[in-house]
Tab-separated table of C-alpha atoms and ligand atoms in Angstrom:
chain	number	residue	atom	x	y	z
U	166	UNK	CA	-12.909	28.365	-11.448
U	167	UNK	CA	-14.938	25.497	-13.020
U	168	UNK	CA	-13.328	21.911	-12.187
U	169	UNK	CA	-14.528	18.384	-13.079
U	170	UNK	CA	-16.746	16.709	-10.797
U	171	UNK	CA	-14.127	13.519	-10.799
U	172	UNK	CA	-11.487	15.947	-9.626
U	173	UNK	CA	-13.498	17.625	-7.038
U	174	UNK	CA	-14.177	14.208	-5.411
U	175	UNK	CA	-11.423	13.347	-4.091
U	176	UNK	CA	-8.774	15.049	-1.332
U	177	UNK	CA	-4.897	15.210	-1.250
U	178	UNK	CA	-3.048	12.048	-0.557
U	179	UNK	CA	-3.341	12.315	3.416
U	180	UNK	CA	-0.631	10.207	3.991
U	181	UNK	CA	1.524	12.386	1.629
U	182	UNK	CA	0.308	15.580	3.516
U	183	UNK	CA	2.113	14.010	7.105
U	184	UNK	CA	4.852	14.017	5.861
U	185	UNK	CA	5.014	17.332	3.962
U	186	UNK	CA	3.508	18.624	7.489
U	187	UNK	CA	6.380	16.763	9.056
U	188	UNK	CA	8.795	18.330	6.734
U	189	UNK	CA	7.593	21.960	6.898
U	190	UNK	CA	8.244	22.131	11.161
U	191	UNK	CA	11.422	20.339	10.931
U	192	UNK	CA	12.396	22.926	8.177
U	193	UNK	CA	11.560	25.236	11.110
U	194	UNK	CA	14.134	23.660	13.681
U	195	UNK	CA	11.560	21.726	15.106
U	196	UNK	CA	12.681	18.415	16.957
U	197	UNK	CA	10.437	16.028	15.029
U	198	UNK	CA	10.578	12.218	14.622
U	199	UNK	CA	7.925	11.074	11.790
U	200	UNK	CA	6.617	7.977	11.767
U	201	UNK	CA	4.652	8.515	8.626
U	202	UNK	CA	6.906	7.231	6.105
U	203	UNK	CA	5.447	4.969	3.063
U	204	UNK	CA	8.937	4.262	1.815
U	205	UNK	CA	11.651	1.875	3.345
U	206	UNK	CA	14.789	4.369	4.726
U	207	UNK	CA	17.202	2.238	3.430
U	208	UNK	CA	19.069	3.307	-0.084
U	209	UNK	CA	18.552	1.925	-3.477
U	210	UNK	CA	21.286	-0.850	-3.562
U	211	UNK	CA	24.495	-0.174	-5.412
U	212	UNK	CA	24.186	-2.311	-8.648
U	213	UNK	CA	20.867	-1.268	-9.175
U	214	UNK	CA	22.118	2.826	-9.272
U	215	UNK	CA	24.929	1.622	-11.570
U	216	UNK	CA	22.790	-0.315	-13.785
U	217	UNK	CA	20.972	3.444	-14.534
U	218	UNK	CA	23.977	4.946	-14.686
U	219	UNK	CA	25.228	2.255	-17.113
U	220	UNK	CA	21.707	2.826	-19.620
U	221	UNK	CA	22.494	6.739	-19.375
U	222	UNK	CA	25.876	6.506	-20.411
U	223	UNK	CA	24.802	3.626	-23.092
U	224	UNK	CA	22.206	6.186	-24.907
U	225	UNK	CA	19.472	4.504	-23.390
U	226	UNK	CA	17.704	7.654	-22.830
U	227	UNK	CA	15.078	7.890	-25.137
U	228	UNK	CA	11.220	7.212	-25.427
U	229	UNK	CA	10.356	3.332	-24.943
U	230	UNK	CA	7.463	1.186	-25.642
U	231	UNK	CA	4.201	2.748	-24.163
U	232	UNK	CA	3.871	-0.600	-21.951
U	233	UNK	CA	7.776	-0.854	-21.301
U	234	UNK	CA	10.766	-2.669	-22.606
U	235	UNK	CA	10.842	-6.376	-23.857
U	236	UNK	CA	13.398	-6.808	-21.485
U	237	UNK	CA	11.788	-5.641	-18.529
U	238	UNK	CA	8.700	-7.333	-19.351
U	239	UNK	CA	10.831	-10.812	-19.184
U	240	UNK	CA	12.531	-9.694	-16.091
U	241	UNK	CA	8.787	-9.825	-14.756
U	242	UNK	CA	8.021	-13.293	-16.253
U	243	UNK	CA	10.900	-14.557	-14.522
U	244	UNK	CA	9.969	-12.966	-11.581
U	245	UNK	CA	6.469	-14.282	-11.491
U	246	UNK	CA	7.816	-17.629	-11.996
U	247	UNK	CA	10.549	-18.081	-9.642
U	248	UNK	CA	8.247	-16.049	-6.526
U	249	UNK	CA	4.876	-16.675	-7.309
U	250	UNK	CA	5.203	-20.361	-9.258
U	251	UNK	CA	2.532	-18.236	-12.151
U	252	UNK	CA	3.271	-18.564	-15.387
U	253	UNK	CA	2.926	-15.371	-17.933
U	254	UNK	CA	3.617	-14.453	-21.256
U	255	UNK	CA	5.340	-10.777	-22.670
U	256	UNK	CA	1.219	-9.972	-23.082
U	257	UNK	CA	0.743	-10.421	-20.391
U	258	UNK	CA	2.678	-7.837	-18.812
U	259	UNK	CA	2.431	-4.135	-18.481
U	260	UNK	CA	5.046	-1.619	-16.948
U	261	UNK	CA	3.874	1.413	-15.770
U	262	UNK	CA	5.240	4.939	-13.930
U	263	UNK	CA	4.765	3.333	-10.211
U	264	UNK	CA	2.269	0.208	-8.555
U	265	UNK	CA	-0.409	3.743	-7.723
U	266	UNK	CA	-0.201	4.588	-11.780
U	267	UNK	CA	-1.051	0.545	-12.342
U	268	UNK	CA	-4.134	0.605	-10.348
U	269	UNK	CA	-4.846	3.707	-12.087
U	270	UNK	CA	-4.810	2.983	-15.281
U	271	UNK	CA	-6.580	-0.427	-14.437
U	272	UNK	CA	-9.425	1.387	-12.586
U	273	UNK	CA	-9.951	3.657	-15.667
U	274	UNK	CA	-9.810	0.681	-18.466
U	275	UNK	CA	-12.424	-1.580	-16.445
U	276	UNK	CA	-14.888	0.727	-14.699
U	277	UNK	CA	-17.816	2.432	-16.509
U	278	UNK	CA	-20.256	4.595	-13.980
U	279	UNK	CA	-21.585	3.319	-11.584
U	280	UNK	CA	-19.643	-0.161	-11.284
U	281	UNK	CA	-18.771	-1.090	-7.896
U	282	UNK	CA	-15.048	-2.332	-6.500
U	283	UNK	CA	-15.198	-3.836	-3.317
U	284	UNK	CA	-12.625	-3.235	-0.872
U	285	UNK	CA	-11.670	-4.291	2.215
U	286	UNK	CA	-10.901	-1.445	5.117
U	287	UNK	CA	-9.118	-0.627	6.479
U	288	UNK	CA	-7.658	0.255	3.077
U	289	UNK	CA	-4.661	1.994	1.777
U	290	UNK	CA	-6.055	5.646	1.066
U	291	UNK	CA	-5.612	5.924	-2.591
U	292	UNK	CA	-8.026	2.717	-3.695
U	293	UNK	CA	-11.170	4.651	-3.127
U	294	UNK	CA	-9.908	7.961	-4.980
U	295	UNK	CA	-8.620	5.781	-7.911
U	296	UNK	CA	-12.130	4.187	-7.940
U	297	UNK	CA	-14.080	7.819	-8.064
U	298	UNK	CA	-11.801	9.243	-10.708
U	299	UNK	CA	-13.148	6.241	-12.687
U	300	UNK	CA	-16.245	6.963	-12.078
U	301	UNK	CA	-16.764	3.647	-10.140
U	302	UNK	CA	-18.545	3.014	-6.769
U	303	UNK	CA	-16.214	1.997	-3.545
U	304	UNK	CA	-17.920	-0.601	-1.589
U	305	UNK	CA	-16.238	-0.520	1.736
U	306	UNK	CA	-16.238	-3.534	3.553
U	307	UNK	CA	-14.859	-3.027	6.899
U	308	UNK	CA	-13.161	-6.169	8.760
U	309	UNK	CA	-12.673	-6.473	12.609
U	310	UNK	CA	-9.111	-6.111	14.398
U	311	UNK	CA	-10.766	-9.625	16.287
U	312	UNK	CA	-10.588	-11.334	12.280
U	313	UNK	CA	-6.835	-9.644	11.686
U	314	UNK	CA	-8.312	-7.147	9.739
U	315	UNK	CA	-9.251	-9.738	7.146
U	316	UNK	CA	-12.715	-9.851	5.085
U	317	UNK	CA	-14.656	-12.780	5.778
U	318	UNK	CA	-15.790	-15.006	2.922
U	319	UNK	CA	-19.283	-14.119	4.716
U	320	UNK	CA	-18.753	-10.440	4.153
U	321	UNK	CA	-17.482	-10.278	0.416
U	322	UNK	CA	-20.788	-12.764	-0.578
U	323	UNK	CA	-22.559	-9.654	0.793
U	324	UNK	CA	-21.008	-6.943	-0.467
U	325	UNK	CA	-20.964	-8.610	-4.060
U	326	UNK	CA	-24.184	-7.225	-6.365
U	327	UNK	CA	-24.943	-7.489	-10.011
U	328	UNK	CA	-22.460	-4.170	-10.138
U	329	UNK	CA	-19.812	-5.706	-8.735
U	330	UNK	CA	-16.596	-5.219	-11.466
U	331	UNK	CA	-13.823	-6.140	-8.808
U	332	UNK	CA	-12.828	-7.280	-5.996
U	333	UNK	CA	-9.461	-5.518	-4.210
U	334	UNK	CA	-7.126	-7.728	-2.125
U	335	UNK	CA	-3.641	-6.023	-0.628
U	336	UNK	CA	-2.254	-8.570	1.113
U	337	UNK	CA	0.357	-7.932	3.148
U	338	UNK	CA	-1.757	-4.743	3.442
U	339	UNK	CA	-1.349	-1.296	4.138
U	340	UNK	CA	-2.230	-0.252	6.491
U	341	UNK	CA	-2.688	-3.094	9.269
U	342	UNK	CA	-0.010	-5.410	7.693
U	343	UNK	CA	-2.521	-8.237	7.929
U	344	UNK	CA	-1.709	-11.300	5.458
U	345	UNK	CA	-3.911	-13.527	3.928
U	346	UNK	CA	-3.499	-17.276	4.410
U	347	UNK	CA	-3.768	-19.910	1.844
U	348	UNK	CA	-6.895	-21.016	3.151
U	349	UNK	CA	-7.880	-17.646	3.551
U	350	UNK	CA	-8.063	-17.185	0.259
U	351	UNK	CA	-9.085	-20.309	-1.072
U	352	UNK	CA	-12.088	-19.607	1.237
U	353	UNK	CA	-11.954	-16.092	-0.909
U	354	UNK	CA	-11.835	-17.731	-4.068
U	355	UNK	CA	-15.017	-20.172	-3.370
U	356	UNK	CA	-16.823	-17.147	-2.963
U	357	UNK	CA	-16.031	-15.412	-6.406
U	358	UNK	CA	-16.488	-18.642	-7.730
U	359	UNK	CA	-17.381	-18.332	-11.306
U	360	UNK	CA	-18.708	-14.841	-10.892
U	361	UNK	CA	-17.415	-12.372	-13.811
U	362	UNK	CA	-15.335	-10.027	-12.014
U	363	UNK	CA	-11.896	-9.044	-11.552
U	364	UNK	CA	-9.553	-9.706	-8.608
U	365	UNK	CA	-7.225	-7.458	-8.221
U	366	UNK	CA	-3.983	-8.637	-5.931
U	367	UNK	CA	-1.882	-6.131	-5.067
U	368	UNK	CA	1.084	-7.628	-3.927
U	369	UNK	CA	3.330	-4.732	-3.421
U	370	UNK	CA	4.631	-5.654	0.028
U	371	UNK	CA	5.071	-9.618	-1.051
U	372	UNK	CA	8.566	-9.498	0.050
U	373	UNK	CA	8.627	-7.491	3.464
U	374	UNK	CA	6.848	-10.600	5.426
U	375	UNK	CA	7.311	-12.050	8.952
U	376	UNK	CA	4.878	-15.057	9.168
U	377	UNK	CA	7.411	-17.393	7.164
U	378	UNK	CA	4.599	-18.223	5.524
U	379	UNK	CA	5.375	-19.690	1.703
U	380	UNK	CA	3.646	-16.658	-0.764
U	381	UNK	CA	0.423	-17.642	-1.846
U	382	UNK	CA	-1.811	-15.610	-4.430
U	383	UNK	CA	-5.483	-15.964	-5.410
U	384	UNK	CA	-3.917	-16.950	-8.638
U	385	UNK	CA	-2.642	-19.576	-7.570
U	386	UNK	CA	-5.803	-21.259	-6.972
U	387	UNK	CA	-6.549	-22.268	-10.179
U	388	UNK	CA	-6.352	-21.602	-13.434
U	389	UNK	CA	-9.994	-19.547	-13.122
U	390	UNK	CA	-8.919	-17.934	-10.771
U	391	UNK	CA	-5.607	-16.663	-12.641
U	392	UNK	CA	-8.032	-15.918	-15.326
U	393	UNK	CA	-9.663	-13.246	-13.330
U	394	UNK	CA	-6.911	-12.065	-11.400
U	395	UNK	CA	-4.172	-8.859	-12.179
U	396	UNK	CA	-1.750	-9.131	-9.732
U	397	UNK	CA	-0.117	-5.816	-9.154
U	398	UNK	CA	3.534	-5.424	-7.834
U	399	UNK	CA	6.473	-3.145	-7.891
U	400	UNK	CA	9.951	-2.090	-7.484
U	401	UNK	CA	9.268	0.753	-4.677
U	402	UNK	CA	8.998	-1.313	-1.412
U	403	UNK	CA	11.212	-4.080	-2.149
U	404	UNK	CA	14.421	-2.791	-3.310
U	405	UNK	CA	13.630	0.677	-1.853
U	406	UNK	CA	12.712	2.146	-4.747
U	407	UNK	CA	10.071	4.662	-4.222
U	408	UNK	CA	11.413	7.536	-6.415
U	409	UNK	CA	12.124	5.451	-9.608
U	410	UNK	CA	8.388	4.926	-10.314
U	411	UNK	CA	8.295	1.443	-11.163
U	412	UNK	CA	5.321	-0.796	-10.994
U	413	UNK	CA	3.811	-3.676	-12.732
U	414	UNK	CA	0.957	-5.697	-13.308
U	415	UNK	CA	0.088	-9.403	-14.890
U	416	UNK	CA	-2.850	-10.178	-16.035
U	417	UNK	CA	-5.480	-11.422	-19.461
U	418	UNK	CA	-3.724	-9.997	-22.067
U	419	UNK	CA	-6.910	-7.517	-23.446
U	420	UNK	CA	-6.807	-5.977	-20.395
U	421	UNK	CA	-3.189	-5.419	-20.535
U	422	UNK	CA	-3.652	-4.029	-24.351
U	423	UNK	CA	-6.200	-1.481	-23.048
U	424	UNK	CA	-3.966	-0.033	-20.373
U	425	UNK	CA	-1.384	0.251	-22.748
U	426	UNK	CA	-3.537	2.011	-25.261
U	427	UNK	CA	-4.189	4.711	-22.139
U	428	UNK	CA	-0.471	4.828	-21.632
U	429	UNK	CA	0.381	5.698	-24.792
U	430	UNK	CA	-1.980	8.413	-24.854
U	431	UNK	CA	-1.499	9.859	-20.993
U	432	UNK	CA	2.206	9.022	-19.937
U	433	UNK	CA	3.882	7.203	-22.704
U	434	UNK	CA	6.637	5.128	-21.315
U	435	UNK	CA	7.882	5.178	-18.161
U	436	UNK	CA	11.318	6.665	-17.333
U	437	UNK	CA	13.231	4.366	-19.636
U	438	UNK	CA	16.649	4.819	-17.120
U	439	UNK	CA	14.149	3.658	-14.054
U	440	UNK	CA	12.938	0.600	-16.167
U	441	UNK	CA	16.622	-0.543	-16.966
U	442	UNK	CA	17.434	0.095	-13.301
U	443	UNK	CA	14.107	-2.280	-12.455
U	444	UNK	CA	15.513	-4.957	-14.598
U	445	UNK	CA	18.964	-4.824	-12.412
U	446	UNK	CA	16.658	-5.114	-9.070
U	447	UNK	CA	14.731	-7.964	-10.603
U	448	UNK	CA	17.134	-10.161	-12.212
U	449	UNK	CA	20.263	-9.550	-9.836
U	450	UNK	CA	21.467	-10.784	-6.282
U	451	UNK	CA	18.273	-10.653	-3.868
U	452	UNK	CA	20.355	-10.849	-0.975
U	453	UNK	CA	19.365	-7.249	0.236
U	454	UNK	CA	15.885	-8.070	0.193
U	455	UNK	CA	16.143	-10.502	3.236
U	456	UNK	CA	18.930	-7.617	5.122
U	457	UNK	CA	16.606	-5.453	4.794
U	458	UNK	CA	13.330	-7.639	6.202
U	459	UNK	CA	15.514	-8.801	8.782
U	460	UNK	CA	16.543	-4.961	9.869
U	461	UNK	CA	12.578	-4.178	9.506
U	462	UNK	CA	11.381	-7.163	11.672
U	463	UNK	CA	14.114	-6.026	14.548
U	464	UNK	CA	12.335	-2.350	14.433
U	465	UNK	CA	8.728	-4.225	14.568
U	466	UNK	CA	9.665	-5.577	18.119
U	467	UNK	CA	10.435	-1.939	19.479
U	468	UNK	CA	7.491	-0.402	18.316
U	469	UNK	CA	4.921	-2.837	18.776
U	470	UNK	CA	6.141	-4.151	22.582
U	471	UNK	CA	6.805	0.021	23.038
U	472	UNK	CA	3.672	0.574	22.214
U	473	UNK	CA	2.050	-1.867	23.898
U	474	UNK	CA	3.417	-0.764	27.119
U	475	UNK	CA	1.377	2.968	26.662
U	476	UNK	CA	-1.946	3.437	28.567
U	477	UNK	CA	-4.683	3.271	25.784
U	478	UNK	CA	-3.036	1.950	23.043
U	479	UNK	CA	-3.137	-2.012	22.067
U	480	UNK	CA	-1.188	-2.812	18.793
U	481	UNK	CA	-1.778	-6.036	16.625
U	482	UNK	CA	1.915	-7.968	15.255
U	483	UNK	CA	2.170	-7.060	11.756
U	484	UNK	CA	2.722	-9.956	9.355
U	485	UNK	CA	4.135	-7.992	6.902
U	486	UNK	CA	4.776	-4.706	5.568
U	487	UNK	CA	6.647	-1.735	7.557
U	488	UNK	CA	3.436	-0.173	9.079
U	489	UNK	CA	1.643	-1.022	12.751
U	490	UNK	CA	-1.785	-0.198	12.982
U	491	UNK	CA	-2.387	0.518	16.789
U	492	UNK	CA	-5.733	0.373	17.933
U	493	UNK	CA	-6.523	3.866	20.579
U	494	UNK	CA	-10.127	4.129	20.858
U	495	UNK	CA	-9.404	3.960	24.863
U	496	UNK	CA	-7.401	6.882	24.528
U	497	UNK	CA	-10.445	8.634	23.436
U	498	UNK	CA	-12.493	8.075	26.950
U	499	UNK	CA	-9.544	9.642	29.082
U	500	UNK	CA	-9.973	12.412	31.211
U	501	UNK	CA	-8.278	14.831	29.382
U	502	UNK	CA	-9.279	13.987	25.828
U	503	UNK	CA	-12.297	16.619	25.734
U	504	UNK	CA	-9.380	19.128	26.050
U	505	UNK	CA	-7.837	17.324	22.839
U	506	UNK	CA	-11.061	17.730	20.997
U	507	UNK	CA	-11.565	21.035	21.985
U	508	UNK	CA	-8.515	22.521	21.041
U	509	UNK	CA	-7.938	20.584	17.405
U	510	UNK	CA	-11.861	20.497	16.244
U	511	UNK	CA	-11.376	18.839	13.700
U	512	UNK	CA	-14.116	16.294	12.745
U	513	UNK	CA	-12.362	13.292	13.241
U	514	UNK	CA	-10.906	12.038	16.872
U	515	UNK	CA	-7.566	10.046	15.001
U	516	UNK	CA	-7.027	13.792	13.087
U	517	UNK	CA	-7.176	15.238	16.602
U	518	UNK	CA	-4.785	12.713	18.456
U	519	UNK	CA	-2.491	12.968	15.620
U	520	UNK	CA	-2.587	16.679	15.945
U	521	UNK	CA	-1.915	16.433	19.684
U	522	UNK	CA	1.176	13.580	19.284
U	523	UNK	CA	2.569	16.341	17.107
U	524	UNK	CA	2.096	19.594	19.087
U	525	UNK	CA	2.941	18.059	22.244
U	526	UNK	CA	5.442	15.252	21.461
U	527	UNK	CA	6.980	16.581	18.240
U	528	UNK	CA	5.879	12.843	16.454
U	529	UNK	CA	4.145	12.605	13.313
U	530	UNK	CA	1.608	9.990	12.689
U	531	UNK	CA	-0.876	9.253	10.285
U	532	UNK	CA	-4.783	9.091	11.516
U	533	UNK	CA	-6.670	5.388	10.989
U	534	UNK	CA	-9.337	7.837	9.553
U	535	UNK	CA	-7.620	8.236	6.430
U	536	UNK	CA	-7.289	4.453	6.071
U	537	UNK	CA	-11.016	4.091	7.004
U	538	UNK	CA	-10.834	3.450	10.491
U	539	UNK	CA	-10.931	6.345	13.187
U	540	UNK	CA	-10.160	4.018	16.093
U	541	UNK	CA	-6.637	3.831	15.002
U	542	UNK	CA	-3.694	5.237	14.253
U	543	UNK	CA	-0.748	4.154	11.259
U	544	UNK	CA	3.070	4.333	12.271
U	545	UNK	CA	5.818	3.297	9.834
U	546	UNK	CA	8.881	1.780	11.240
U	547	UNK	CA	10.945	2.930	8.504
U	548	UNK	CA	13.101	5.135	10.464
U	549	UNK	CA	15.999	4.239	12.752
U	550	UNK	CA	15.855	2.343	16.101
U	551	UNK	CA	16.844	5.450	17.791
U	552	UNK	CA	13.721	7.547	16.009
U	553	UNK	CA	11.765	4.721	17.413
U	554	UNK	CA	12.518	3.742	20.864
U	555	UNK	CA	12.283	7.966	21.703
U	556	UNK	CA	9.408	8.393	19.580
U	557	UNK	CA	7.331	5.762	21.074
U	558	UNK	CA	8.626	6.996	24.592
U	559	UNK	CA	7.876	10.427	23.165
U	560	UNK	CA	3.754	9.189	22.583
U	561	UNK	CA	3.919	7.449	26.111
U	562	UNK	CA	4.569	10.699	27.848
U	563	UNK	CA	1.837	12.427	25.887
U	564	UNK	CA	-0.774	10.061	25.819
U	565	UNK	CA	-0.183	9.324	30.057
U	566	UNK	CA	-0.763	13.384	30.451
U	567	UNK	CA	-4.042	12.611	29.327
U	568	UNK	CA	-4.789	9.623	31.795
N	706	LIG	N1	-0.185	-0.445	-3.140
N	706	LIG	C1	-0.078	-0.155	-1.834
N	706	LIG	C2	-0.900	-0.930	-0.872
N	706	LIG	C3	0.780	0.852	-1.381
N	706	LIG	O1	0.884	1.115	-0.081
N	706	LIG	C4	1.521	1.585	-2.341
N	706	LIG	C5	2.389	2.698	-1.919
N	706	LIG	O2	2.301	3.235	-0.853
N	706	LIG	C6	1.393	1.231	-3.693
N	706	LIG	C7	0.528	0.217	-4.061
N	706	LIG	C8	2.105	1.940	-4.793
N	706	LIG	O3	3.443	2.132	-4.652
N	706	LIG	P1	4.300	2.778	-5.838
N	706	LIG	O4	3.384	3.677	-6.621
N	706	LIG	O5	5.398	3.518	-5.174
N	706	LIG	O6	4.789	1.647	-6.676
């Protein structure tokens, strides 16, 4: 069979494939305890489920705007306002069928071949995909665990080139959970300085933060910077959300018009039940929000000291987010890793230790490879305290077999 050369580019979400992986053995009465979740655990608060329940029973059921409802669009506005002090108008606004459809659809109204995006590894796996389908160039610029996994102002006036179209920030970020300071970014925004290129924030873990730091966007530097920003958010990780498909972006309102011209012609509207439910999360009682953080930060402390105490592994304090990104290139130069390598072959040594930390301790994790770095591996606390004090004991006993 013939395919497209944009389809036959890119791979399976890998991060996706844990946990199907994960799925399939426990399916089989396999004792497994995955730690490769991209979704909080937690369910979708009560008034938000009635709230859909209320627009089903109110007829609310049929197609919407291609860019979402008025209503949700203001919900935004307000939202931008009250948590992010920026100021935007219904134009400004798009809705669309999850935060991964938004960059999509942005990547395919901005890129023509050949333009470059920048962005910063380790990444979350989907940017560079998103960017090929385009037809656009990923320009990986990969930071140091030493810098917090941050790029240097030094390192993005490098990587920028006459090609350059944009320039990706996720900050708290997934994978490594690192957060961007204010001056960090200001530093950032000298940089881009009056260049013509887009900045794209994607500020889908905003809320799941640890630093106490006050949140701070690159458009909030000034009103250039705004200018060339889309800030990207959602419902998913916030308000545990994931299935609903709800993301958003701000941003100059042709771009906005473009993506809703693709809309209309790819996936119309999203689920008009989901968006009334989004307007529910974004306008009601935020008081969940900071249960859940609190419940997340309580997990962080298990895994990261628990991991810290295993042979090999050193793991970084997220600042946000509900991921650790431990760092196990020193598991790699134990005597019994040539064993590991042997047995998996596959081409990658974080595909191989994830392989192993499922055969032999029934835990699935996702390999730093997929994220762009093979020294590491990703873990989501999302999961009970239980899952994670005997999963992380679960690793220690595997990994020490190798010491
Ligand atoms: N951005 C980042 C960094 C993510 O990790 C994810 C989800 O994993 C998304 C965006 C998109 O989330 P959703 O499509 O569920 O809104």
């Amino acid at each position: 069979m013939k395919f497209s050369h944009r389809i036959l580019q890119v791979k399976p979400s890998p991060t996706l494939e844990v946990i199907s992986l994960a799925n399939a053995l426990k399916a089989k009465g396999v004792d497994v305890i995955g730690f490769g979740a991209g979704e909080p655990d937690f369910d979708t608060p009560g008034f938000i489920k009635e709230a859909a329940i209320h627009a089903i029973e109110s007829g609310k059921t049929k197609y919407t705007p291609a860019g979402g409802i008025t209503e949700l669009k203001s919900a935004v506005t307000q939202k931008f306002k009250r948590d992010n002090n920026l100021d935007y108008t219904i134009k400004e606004i798009t809705i669309n069928c999850g935060g991964k459809h938004s960059f999509y659809n942005l990547m395919q109204v901005i890129l023509n071949k050949g333009d470059e995006v920048i962005i910063p590894a380790p990444y979350w796996v989907s940017y560079p995909p998103m960017v090929l389908l385009a037809e656009g160039v990923p320009v990986i610029v990969e930071t140091e665990e030493k810098h917090g996994f941050k790029m240097l102002p030094g390192q993005l006036r490098e990587a920028l080139t006459k090609k350059t179209r944009a320039v990706v920030l996720n900050s708290p970020s997934n994978p490594t959970g690192a957060a961007y300071d204010k001056s960090e970014i200001a530093a950032i925004a000298e940089v881009i300085g009056d260049r013509d290129i887009i900045i794209v924030s994607d500020d889908i873990y905003e809320m799941i933060r640890y630093t106490g730091d006050p949140l701070f966007n690159i458009a909030n530097v000034s009103k250039e910077m705004k200018k060339k920003s889309v800030v990207l958010n959602g419902v998913s990780k916030t308000y545990a959300m994931t299935g609903w498909r709800i993301g958003y972006m701000a941003g100059a309102s042709s771009i906005i018009e473009q993506i809703e011209t693709l809309q209309s012609q790819s996936t119309s509207n999203p689920t008009s039940i989901s968006q009334w439910a989004a307007v529910a999360a974004i306008t009601g009682d935020q008081s969940a929000v900071g249960e859940m953080v609190k419940t997340f930060e309580q997990r962080k402390k298990i895994m990261v000291s628990g991991l810290n105490e295993t042979p090999g592994i050193s793991c970084t304090d997220p600042d946000g987010t509900f991921y650790v990104f431990p760092c196990v290139e020193k598991v790699y130069s134990m005597n019994g890793w040539r064993r590991i390598e042997q047995k998996y072959g596959n081409a990658f040594k974080s595909s191989n230790l994830s392989s192993y930390l499922l055969e032999e301790a029934g835990v699935a994790v996702v390999p730093g490879v997929a994220f762009g770095s093979d020294n590491h591996l990703r873990l989501s606390f999302a999961t009970s305290e239980g899952n994670i004090m005997n999963g992380v004991k679960r690793i220690g006993e595997a990994v020490r077999k190798l010491t």
